[in-house]
Amino acid sequence: MTLLSERMNGHWSELETQDGERRAARAWERLERLLETAWEHSAELRARMDRAGLTLSDIGSLDDWARIPVLRKKDLVTLQAGGPRLGGLLACEPGELARIYQSPGPILDPEGPGADYWGWTEAFHAAGFRRRDVVQMTFSYHLTPAGLMLEQPLREIGCAVIPAGPGNTDKQIELLTTLPVTGFVGMASYLRVIADKAVARGLDLRRDFRLQAAFVAAERLPEGLRRGLEADFGMLVRQGYGTAELGCVAYECPALGGMHLSSRCHVEICDPQTHRPLPPGETGEVVVTPFVDVYPLVRLATGDLSRLVAGACPCGRTAPRLAGILGRVDDTAKVKGQFVYPAQVAGVLAGFPAVAAWQVVVTNPGGRDRLALRLRLAGELDREALARAFQEAIKLRPELEIAGGAEDIEPGAPPLVDRRIFG
Ligand SMILES: [Zn+2]
């Protein structure tokens, strides 16, 4: 069996350690080819470029790429309803595909032929999966792509897979403890459920289990949950970021500290309104173009917010890192020209333990933007210090309002409410 320390070494592909110049050259080469195919075969892309007055010859370099208007993820539902070739999104005949899934939306997710179609193999290798691992897959194999999509990299690496699917925790525990299962794929919160149930039944997570590597996805991973699982099982827990239509977008390495961008796609961090790329380090919308010809999703605007982490990673991978998903575009507002992200506000308020609950409310009385920060207090608050810290991070000075009584902040209330009236 592979030792835990050996699972942290090496890379799957030489693409992971390419220098920036080669990486950019390869990206452009792939994007140029993709654009030519999409221009020829995807009616959706052709119509989108027509509307912007663009032709193929207008996009001659990576710098021109951002001139192409984005495709919004939420528009896929309506677009796909337009005929058997998914409203012109598909660049091949449906029968040429390997699989067609449906994920919530509902959005259809075509899978083209090819061994590592969704591009997760480098991510699973970085997470510590190795040849001859026995891996329990707890994502669903039914209709949604998760199970089959995340099984591909395991087959590539040379692992045996138990297609357990979700649920039936007793059966999961039985398989995990009777077979030499060294890998787990699923949601971290579900692995916690399995662990707690096993302990309650008198099992020992190190003696009765052999887990060494887990790849988790599909939910936010709190650091406490990760550390707890790693300590309890004596294993590595790493996460990836991707979507049902895009496949792998980014993934964690042994060093942690962000998620390396996948070599399978081109990722831009863009201003959520103009969709122009932002300077490195700024928070914006994740816009992804996978290098996939059969279903060309050129500049898919995911609605997810992130930023790039600066500096080299000690693991040796050179791909830039995403700082995790910091929120959704739908939960943000542009106030006086500045984007206000709830995750950023949460970061500021974490330094003020007297704040028990908060909510940002944006209005525009008389046509002028006004940003109020509603607070429920559980102690003494230095209001001036809070206003200063807020202004430093978010570049806006909030008006503080104390909530309570009938005006209280309900549990589960949205962190940001935009009540502006335009026009
Ligand atoms: Zn790294």
Tab-separated table of C-alpha atoms and ligand atoms in Angstrom:
chain	number	residue	atom	x	y	z
A	1	MET	CA	0.000	0.000	0.000
A	2	THR	CA	1.213	3.498	-0.810
A	3	LEU	CA	2.467	5.379	2.269
A	4	LEU	CA	0.740	8.582	3.265
A	5	SER	CA	3.958	10.588	2.734
A	6	GLU	CA	4.366	9.186	-0.805
A	7	ARG	CA	0.876	10.333	-1.682
A	8	MET	CA	2.019	13.941	-1.399
A	9	ASN	CA	4.782	13.653	-4.011
A	10	GLY	CA	4.945	14.061	-7.763
A	11	HIS	CA	2.658	15.354	-10.481
A	12	TRP	CA	0.374	13.578	-12.924
A	13	SER	CA	1.166	15.675	-15.976
A	14	GLU	CA	4.039	17.878	-17.109
A	15	LEU	CA	1.420	20.549	-17.859
A	16	GLU	CA	1.187	21.145	-14.113
A	17	THR	CA	4.705	22.550	-13.918
A	18	GLN	CA	4.868	24.545	-17.175
A	19	ASP	CA	6.172	28.098	-16.916
A	20	GLY	CA	3.755	30.986	-17.382
A	21	GLU	CA	4.816	31.748	-20.937
A	22	ARG	CA	4.285	28.180	-22.160
A	23	ARG	CA	1.025	27.962	-20.267
A	24	ALA	CA	-0.292	31.082	-22.028
A	25	ALA	CA	0.909	29.865	-25.432
A	26	ARG	CA	-0.810	26.517	-24.950
A	27	ALA	CA	-4.022	28.189	-23.746
A	28	TRP	CA	-4.158	30.393	-26.814
A	29	GLU	CA	-3.440	27.482	-29.147
A	30	ARG	CA	-6.310	25.493	-27.610
A	31	LEU	CA	-8.699	28.463	-27.537
A	32	GLU	CA	-7.986	29.404	-31.148
A	33	ARG	CA	-8.765	25.864	-32.290
A	34	LEU	CA	-11.871	25.733	-30.116
A	35	LEU	CA	-13.138	29.040	-31.493
A	36	GLU	CA	-12.683	27.878	-35.080
A	37	THR	CA	-14.675	24.687	-34.411
A	38	ALA	CA	-17.363	26.528	-32.466
A	39	TRP	CA	-17.669	29.204	-35.154
A	40	GLU	CA	-18.237	26.464	-37.697
A	41	HIS	CA	-20.512	24.134	-35.707
A	42	SER	CA	-22.076	25.960	-32.744
A	43	ALA	CA	-25.026	28.125	-33.770
A	44	GLU	CA	-25.141	29.567	-30.237
A	45	LEU	CA	-21.571	30.926	-30.355
A	46	ARG	CA	-22.075	32.251	-33.880
A	47	ALA	CA	-25.228	34.133	-32.823
A	48	ARG	CA	-23.546	35.479	-29.685
A	49	MET	CA	-20.598	36.872	-31.651
A	50	ASP	CA	-22.901	38.258	-34.343
A	51	ARG	CA	-24.806	40.231	-31.733
A	52	ALA	CA	-21.536	41.794	-30.542
A	53	GLY	CA	-20.517	42.588	-34.144
A	54	LEU	CA	-17.542	40.215	-33.912
A	55	THR	CA	-16.188	37.776	-36.475
A	56	LEU	CA	-13.503	35.129	-36.154
A	57	SER	CA	-10.776	37.514	-37.380
A	58	ASP	CA	-11.458	39.952	-34.503
A	59	ILE	CA	-10.146	37.432	-31.971
A	60	GLY	CA	-6.460	37.086	-32.814
A	61	SER	CA	-4.804	36.673	-29.393
A	62	LEU	CA	-5.408	35.866	-25.735
A	63	ASP	CA	-5.892	39.605	-25.129
A	64	ASP	CA	-8.867	39.633	-27.523
A	65	TRP	CA	-10.524	36.689	-25.796
A	66	ALA	CA	-12.427	38.855	-23.293
A	67	ARG	CA	-14.129	40.711	-26.171
A	68	ILE	CA	-16.370	37.692	-26.682
A	69	PRO	CA	-19.569	38.217	-24.652
A	70	VAL	CA	-20.026	35.639	-21.900
A	71	LEU	CA	-22.501	32.781	-21.852
A	72	ARG	CA	-24.374	32.895	-18.551
A	73	LYS	CA	-24.859	29.613	-16.781
A	74	LYS	CA	-28.459	30.495	-15.956
A	75	ASP	CA	-29.221	30.992	-19.685
A	76	LEU	CA	-28.285	27.383	-20.489
A	77	VAL	CA	-31.752	26.137	-19.434
A	78	THR	CA	-33.611	28.281	-21.988
A	79	LEU	CA	-30.983	27.872	-24.706
A	80	GLN	CA	-30.967	24.085	-24.425
A	81	ALA	CA	-34.732	23.955	-24.942
A	82	GLY	CA	-34.170	25.098	-28.536
A	83	GLY	CA	-33.928	21.777	-30.358
A	84	PRO	CA	-32.127	18.424	-30.353
A	85	ARG	CA	-28.659	19.976	-30.641
A	86	LEU	CA	-29.299	21.756	-27.354
A	87	GLY	CA	-30.284	25.003	-28.994
A	88	GLY	CA	-27.139	25.152	-31.119
A	89	LEU	CA	-24.779	24.646	-28.175
A	90	LEU	CA	-23.753	21.181	-29.310
A	91	ALA	CA	-21.122	21.055	-32.071
A	92	CYS	CA	-21.700	17.373	-32.899
A	93	GLU	CA	-24.657	15.027	-33.367
A	94	PRO	CA	-26.165	13.841	-30.047
A	95	GLY	CA	-25.413	10.224	-31.025
A	96	GLU	CA	-21.686	11.010	-31.216
A	97	LEU	CA	-21.584	11.753	-27.480
A	98	ALA	CA	-20.531	9.233	-24.844
A	99	ARG	CA	-23.195	10.180	-22.291
A	100	ILE	CA	-25.909	12.753	-21.697
A	101	TYR	CA	-26.615	13.672	-18.062
A	102	GLN	CA	-29.119	15.998	-16.492
A	103	SER	CA	-28.263	18.110	-13.470
A	104	PRO	CA	-30.613	20.372	-11.467
A	105	GLY	CA	-31.792	23.432	-13.394
A	106	PRO	CA	-32.574	21.303	-15.296
A	107	ILE	CA	-29.408	21.533	-17.383
A	108	LEU	CA	-28.316	18.807	-19.794
A	109	ASP	CA	-24.633	17.941	-19.559
A	110	PRO	CA	-23.219	16.195	-22.626
A	111	GLU	CA	-20.064	14.108	-22.224
A	112	GLY	CA	-17.891	13.615	-25.280
A	113	PRO	CA	-15.726	10.577	-25.974
A	114	GLY	CA	-12.234	10.253	-24.504
A	115	ALA	CA	-10.565	8.774	-21.438
A	116	ASP	CA	-10.264	11.829	-19.201
A	117	TYR	CA	-13.045	13.930	-20.717
A	118	TRP	CA	-13.799	15.939	-17.552
A	119	GLY	CA	-10.119	16.474	-16.691
A	120	TRP	CA	-10.135	15.402	-13.043
A	121	THR	CA	-7.132	13.048	-13.169
A	122	GLU	CA	-4.463	15.599	-12.203
A	123	ALA	CA	-6.739	16.703	-9.345
A	124	PHE	CA	-7.110	13.167	-7.959
A	125	HIS	CA	-3.382	12.560	-8.222
A	126	ALA	CA	-2.754	15.823	-6.340
A	127	ALA	CA	-5.247	14.644	-3.712
A	128	GLY	CA	-3.089	11.559	-3.103
A	129	PHE	CA	-4.867	8.821	-5.089
A	130	ARG	CA	-2.456	6.250	-6.469
A	131	ARG	CA	-2.429	3.052	-8.517
A	132	ARG	CA	-3.947	0.011	-6.745
A	133	ASP	CA	-6.044	2.072	-4.351
A	134	VAL	CA	-9.510	0.683	-3.654
A	135	VAL	CA	-11.888	3.630	-3.717
A	136	GLN	CA	-15.442	3.996	-2.475
A	137	MET	CA	-17.520	6.361	-4.636
A	138	THR	CA	-20.453	7.886	-2.765
A	139	PHE	CA	-21.635	10.366	-5.403
A	140	SER	CA	-24.717	9.442	-7.413
A	141	TYR	CA	-24.449	7.471	-10.641
A	142	HIS	CA	-28.025	8.207	-11.607
A	143	LEU	CA	-28.787	10.942	-14.169
A	144	THR	CA	-26.409	13.530	-12.656
A	145	PRO	CA	-22.770	13.335	-13.803
A	146	ALA	CA	-21.015	13.285	-10.400
A	147	GLY	CA	-20.460	9.527	-9.934
A	148	LEU	CA	-19.378	8.602	-13.436
A	149	MET	CA	-17.518	11.899	-13.948
A	150	LEU	CA	-15.412	11.384	-10.842
A	151	GLU	CA	-14.892	7.687	-11.543
A	152	GLN	CA	-12.983	8.472	-14.768
A	153	PRO	CA	-9.843	9.785	-13.015
A	154	LEU	CA	-9.748	6.748	-10.723
A	155	ARG	CA	-9.757	4.413	-13.712
A	156	GLU	CA	-7.031	6.544	-15.332
A	157	ILE	CA	-4.795	6.341	-12.261
A	158	GLY	CA	-5.414	2.608	-11.939
A	159	CYS	CA	-7.673	2.345	-8.886
A	160	ALA	CA	-10.444	-0.176	-8.249
A	161	VAL	CA	-13.791	1.529	-7.676
A	162	ILE	CA	-16.728	0.506	-5.474
A	163	PRO	CA	-19.715	2.293	-7.052
A	164	ALA	CA	-21.573	2.608	-3.742
A	165	GLY	CA	-23.495	5.764	-4.610
A	166	PRO	CA	-25.003	7.983	-1.897
A	167	GLY	CA	-26.828	6.925	1.258
A	168	ASN	CA	-27.247	3.580	3.038
A	169	THR	CA	-24.618	4.429	5.644
A	170	ASP	CA	-24.617	0.967	7.243
A	171	LYS	CA	-23.728	-0.612	3.894
A	172	GLN	CA	-21.043	2.063	3.345
A	173	ILE	CA	-19.464	1.213	6.713
A	174	GLU	CA	-19.630	-2.511	5.968
A	175	LEU	CA	-17.821	-2.048	2.631
A	176	LEU	CA	-15.271	0.381	4.103
A	177	THR	CA	-14.358	-2.035	6.894
A	178	THR	CA	-14.511	-5.398	5.103
A	179	LEU	CA	-12.689	-4.428	1.898
A	180	PRO	CA	-9.217	-2.796	1.891
A	181	VAL	CA	-10.662	0.627	0.973
A	182	THR	CA	-7.948	3.300	0.904
A	183	GLY	CA	-9.822	6.095	-0.902
A	184	PHE	CA	-13.118	7.938	-0.467
A	185	VAL	CA	-14.903	10.208	-2.949
A	186	GLY	CA	-17.953	12.196	-1.875
A	187	MET	CA	-19.043	15.032	0.358
A	188	ALA	CA	-16.886	15.719	3.425
A	189	SER	CA	-20.013	16.136	5.548
A	190	TYR	CA	-21.066	12.624	4.540
A	191	LEU	CA	-17.689	11.166	5.492
A	192	ARG	CA	-18.236	12.822	8.898
A	193	VAL	CA	-21.641	11.107	9.164
A	194	ILE	CA	-20.019	7.756	8.333
A	195	ALA	CA	-17.258	8.368	10.906
A	196	ASP	CA	-19.656	9.334	13.694
A	197	LYS	CA	-21.926	6.362	13.046
A	198	ALA	CA	-18.970	3.974	12.977
A	199	VAL	CA	-17.624	5.318	16.268
A	200	ALA	CA	-21.090	5.045	17.834
A	201	ARG	CA	-21.059	1.366	16.839
A	202	GLY	CA	-17.776	0.869	18.627
A	203	LEU	CA	-15.513	0.862	15.541
A	204	ASP	CA	-12.073	2.464	15.530
A	205	LEU	CA	-11.478	4.850	12.610
A	206	ARG	CA	-7.799	3.912	12.319
A	207	ARG	CA	-7.830	0.237	13.239
A	208	ASP	CA	-11.017	-0.816	11.448
A	209	PHE	CA	-10.656	1.556	8.459
A	210	ARG	CA	-7.750	1.906	6.018
A	211	LEU	CA	-8.649	5.288	4.498
A	212	GLN	CA	-5.686	7.350	3.304
A	213	ALA	CA	-7.040	9.789	0.713
A	214	ALA	CA	-10.385	11.527	0.254
A	215	PHE	CA	-11.501	13.696	-2.616
A	216	VAL	CA	-14.425	15.856	-1.566
A	217	ALA	CA	-16.594	18.304	-3.485
A	218	ALA	CA	-20.100	19.743	-3.951
A	219	GLU	CA	-20.194	21.829	-0.745
A	220	ARG	CA	-18.137	24.383	1.172
A	221	LEU	CA	-15.394	22.633	3.144
A	222	PRO	CA	-14.854	24.240	6.565
A	223	GLU	CA	-11.228	23.860	7.722
A	224	GLY	CA	-12.405	22.382	11.028
A	225	LEU	CA	-14.255	19.587	9.231
A	226	ARG	CA	-11.202	18.819	7.083
A	227	ARG	CA	-8.793	18.770	10.031
A	228	GLY	CA	-11.128	16.630	12.081
A	229	LEU	CA	-11.438	13.984	9.365
A	230	GLU	CA	-7.697	14.022	8.642
A	231	ALA	CA	-6.880	13.545	12.317
A	232	ASP	CA	-9.552	10.922	13.019
A	233	PHE	CA	-8.761	8.647	10.055
A	234	GLY	CA	-5.074	9.611	9.645
A	235	MET	CA	-5.725	10.544	6.027
A	236	LEU	CA	-5.504	13.381	3.476
A	237	VAL	CA	-8.686	15.273	2.586
A	238	ARG	CA	-8.511	17.449	-0.518
A	239	GLN	CA	-11.193	19.237	-2.498
A	240	GLY	CA	-11.792	20.237	-6.070
A	241	TYR	CA	-13.879	22.902	-7.754
A	242	GLY	CA	-15.824	22.171	-10.885
A	243	THR	CA	-19.343	22.060	-12.208
A	244	ALA	CA	-21.525	19.491	-13.959
A	245	GLU	CA	-21.129	21.221	-17.310
A	246	LEU	CA	-17.453	22.226	-17.025
A	247	GLY	CA	-15.763	19.297	-15.285
A	248	CYS	CA	-12.580	20.134	-13.360
A	249	VAL	CA	-11.808	23.853	-12.967
A	250	ALA	CA	-9.389	23.868	-10.003
A	251	TYR	CA	-8.115	21.594	-7.253
A	252	GLU	CA	-6.088	21.546	-4.057
A	253	CYS	CA	-2.571	20.175	-3.763
A	254	PRO	CA	-0.722	18.731	-0.736
A	255	ALA	CA	0.479	22.220	0.238
A	256	LEU	CA	-3.078	23.659	0.512
A	257	GLY	CA	-3.431	27.461	0.332
A	258	GLY	CA	-5.733	27.598	-2.701
A	259	MET	CA	-6.837	25.517	-5.689
A	260	HIS	CA	-4.577	25.216	-8.753
A	261	LEU	CA	-6.301	25.962	-12.051
A	262	SER	CA	-6.855	22.867	-14.169
A	263	SER	CA	-4.864	22.434	-17.382
A	264	ARG	CA	-8.132	21.508	-19.085
A	265	CYS	CA	-9.616	25.009	-19.278
A	266	HIS	CA	-8.957	28.710	-19.498
A	267	VAL	CA	-10.075	30.612	-16.402
A	268	GLU	CA	-10.642	34.367	-16.129
A	269	ILE	CA	-11.592	36.368	-13.024
A	270	CYS	CA	-13.851	39.109	-14.352
A	271	ASP	CA	-15.786	42.182	-13.323
A	272	PRO	CA	-19.289	40.684	-12.823
A	273	GLN	CA	-20.880	43.463	-14.907
A	274	THR	CA	-18.529	44.076	-17.824
A	275	HIS	CA	-16.930	40.599	-17.804
A	276	ARG	CA	-13.541	42.125	-18.517
A	277	PRO	CA	-10.657	40.407	-16.671
A	278	LEU	CA	-9.643	42.060	-13.391
A	279	PRO	CA	-6.074	42.649	-12.191
A	280	PRO	CA	-4.634	39.612	-10.329
A	281	GLY	CA	-5.751	39.440	-6.702
A	282	GLU	CA	-9.095	41.210	-7.151
A	283	THR	CA	-12.334	39.372	-6.442
A	284	GLY	CA	-14.617	38.759	-9.405
A	285	GLU	CA	-16.730	36.251	-11.306
A	286	VAL	CA	-15.122	32.996	-12.432
A	287	VAL	CA	-15.442	32.754	-16.232
A	288	VAL	CA	-14.355	29.408	-17.686
A	289	THR	CA	-13.735	28.050	-21.178
A	290	PRO	CA	-13.017	24.316	-21.177
A	291	PHE	CA	-10.847	23.065	-24.053
A	292	VAL	CA	-13.673	20.864	-25.341
A	293	ASP	CA	-14.796	20.854	-28.971
A	294	VAL	CA	-18.021	18.789	-28.926
A	295	TYR	CA	-19.813	21.105	-26.506
A	296	PRO	CA	-18.032	24.455	-26.761
A	297	LEU	CA	-18.870	26.527	-23.681
A	298	VAL	CA	-16.967	29.644	-24.678
A	299	ARG	CA	-16.583	32.006	-21.685
A	300	LEU	CA	-19.158	30.410	-19.418
A	301	ALA	CA	-19.902	32.859	-16.581
A	302	THR	CA	-20.361	30.571	-13.570
A	303	GLY	CA	-21.885	33.085	-11.149
A	304	ASP	CA	-19.220	32.016	-8.613
A	305	LEU	CA	-16.881	34.568	-7.079
A	306	SER	CA	-13.190	34.032	-6.424
A	307	ARG	CA	-9.802	35.665	-6.695
A	308	LEU	CA	-6.309	34.468	-7.574
A	309	VAL	CA	-3.744	33.833	-4.842
A	310	ALA	CA	-0.360	35.497	-5.416
A	311	GLY	CA	2.998	33.757	-5.262
A	312	ALA	CA	4.520	30.379	-6.049
A	313	CYS	CA	3.208	27.197	-4.430
A	314	PRO	CA	5.680	24.987	-2.519
A	315	CYS	CA	4.218	21.884	-4.261
A	316	GLY	CA	5.955	22.873	-7.526
A	317	ARG	CA	2.792	23.261	-9.575
A	318	THR	CA	2.902	26.509	-11.489
A	319	ALA	CA	-0.782	26.937	-12.333
A	320	PRO	CA	-2.269	29.973	-10.577
A	321	ARG	CA	-4.461	29.213	-7.554
A	322	LEU	CA	-8.059	30.186	-6.850
A	323	ALA	CA	-8.760	31.308	-3.297
A	324	GLY	CA	-11.808	29.044	-3.022
A	325	ILE	CA	-15.329	30.149	-3.821
A	326	LEU	CA	-16.052	33.390	-2.016
A	327	GLY	CA	-19.754	33.683	-2.840
A	328	ARG	CA	-22.222	34.088	-5.673
A	329	VAL	CA	-22.577	37.010	-8.055
A	330	ASP	CA	-26.327	37.068	-7.307
A	331	ASP	CA	-25.539	37.949	-3.680
A	332	THR	CA	-23.413	40.978	-4.534
A	333	ALA	CA	-24.197	44.560	-5.359
A	334	LYS	CA	-22.209	47.381	-6.942
A	335	VAL	CA	-22.515	50.387	-4.662
A	336	LYS	CA	-21.004	53.746	-5.647
A	337	GLY	CA	-18.877	51.884	-8.186
A	338	GLN	CA	-17.549	49.306	-5.672
A	339	PHE	CA	-18.598	45.671	-5.534
A	340	VAL	CA	-19.723	44.622	-2.076
A	341	TYR	CA	-19.212	40.924	-1.395
A	342	PRO	CA	-20.872	39.378	1.658
A	343	ALA	CA	-17.838	37.105	2.181
A	344	GLN	CA	-15.641	40.175	2.490
A	345	VAL	CA	-18.055	41.781	4.959
A	346	ALA	CA	-18.060	38.559	6.977
A	347	GLY	CA	-14.261	38.715	7.028
A	348	VAL	CA	-14.309	42.232	8.487
A	349	LEU	CA	-16.994	41.459	11.072
A	350	ALA	CA	-15.202	38.308	12.248
A	351	GLY	CA	-12.885	40.725	14.067
A	352	PHE	CA	-15.800	42.148	16.102
A	353	PRO	CA	-17.162	39.470	18.449
A	354	ALA	CA	-19.833	41.881	19.762
A	355	VAL	CA	-21.661	41.500	16.425
A	356	ALA	CA	-24.149	38.630	16.794
A	357	ALA	CA	-25.830	39.059	13.384
A	358	TRP	CA	-25.513	41.423	10.439
A	359	GLN	CA	-27.036	42.337	7.106
A	360	VAL	CA	-26.025	44.797	4.408
A	361	VAL	CA	-28.930	46.830	3.012
A	362	VAL	CA	-28.458	48.922	-0.103
A	363	THR	CA	-30.965	51.644	-1.012
A	364	ASN	CA	-30.876	54.724	-3.236
A	365	PRO	CA	-32.998	57.521	-1.782
A	366	GLY	CA	-33.050	60.450	-4.221
A	367	GLY	CA	-30.988	58.393	-6.674
A	368	ARG	CA	-27.911	58.261	-4.429
A	369	ASP	CA	-26.586	54.910	-3.254
A	370	ARG	CA	-26.739	54.343	0.473
A	371	LEU	CA	-25.112	51.389	2.207
A	372	ALA	CA	-26.416	50.459	5.645
A	373	LEU	CA	-24.872	47.798	7.834
A	374	ARG	CA	-27.548	46.441	10.177
A	375	LEU	CA	-26.175	44.850	13.317
A	376	ARG	CA	-27.530	42.867	16.208
A	377	LEU	CA	-25.182	43.305	19.138
A	378	ALA	CA	-24.293	40.958	21.952
A	379	GLY	CA	-21.894	43.292	23.729
A	380	GLU	CA	-20.035	46.588	23.564
A	381	LEU	CA	-19.004	47.632	20.067
A	382	ASP	CA	-16.391	50.186	19.023
A	383	ARG	CA	-18.458	51.601	16.165
A	384	GLU	CA	-15.746	53.858	14.848
A	385	ALA	CA	-13.246	50.969	14.653
A	386	LEU	CA	-15.790	48.837	12.824
A	387	ALA	CA	-16.643	51.583	10.320
A	388	ARG	CA	-12.908	52.101	9.711
A	389	ALA	CA	-12.190	48.388	9.184
A	390	PHE	CA	-15.178	48.121	6.845
A	391	GLN	CA	-14.027	51.124	4.823
A	392	GLU	CA	-10.516	49.766	4.571
A	393	ALA	CA	-11.661	46.422	3.140
A	394	ILE	CA	-14.682	47.430	1.106
A	395	LYS	CA	-13.765	51.029	0.185
A	396	LEU	CA	-17.127	52.331	1.385
A	397	ARG	CA	-18.208	53.872	4.663
A	398	PRO	CA	-21.309	52.135	6.017
A	399	GLU	CA	-24.109	53.720	7.993
A	400	LEU	CA	-24.519	51.576	11.075
A	401	GLU	CA	-28.017	50.624	12.190
A	402	ILE	CA	-28.720	48.592	15.291
A	403	ALA	CA	-31.355	45.920	14.722
A	404	GLY	CA	-33.623	44.457	17.373
A	405	GLY	CA	-37.253	43.920	18.333
A	406	ALA	CA	-39.568	43.947	15.329
A	407	GLU	CA	-36.656	45.070	13.153
A	408	ASP	CA	-34.455	42.109	14.070
A	409	ILE	CA	-32.352	40.158	11.571
A	410	GLU	CA	-34.109	36.831	11.093
A	411	PRO	CA	-32.023	33.630	11.124
A	412	GLY	CA	-31.289	32.662	7.520
A	413	ALA	CA	-31.854	36.217	6.251
A	414	PRO	CA	-29.783	37.049	3.129
A	415	PRO	CA	-26.470	38.743	3.981
A	416	LEU	CA	-27.089	41.439	1.385
A	417	VAL	CA	-30.350	43.038	0.340
A	418	ASP	CA	-30.473	45.391	-2.633
A	419	ARG	CA	-33.545	47.635	-2.352
A	420	ARG	CA	-32.514	50.226	-4.925
A	421	ILE	CA	-35.068	51.420	-7.435
A	422	PHE	CA	-33.688	52.252	-10.858
A	423	GLY	CA	-35.279	54.204	-13.716
B	1	ZN	ZN	0.347	23.606	-4.873
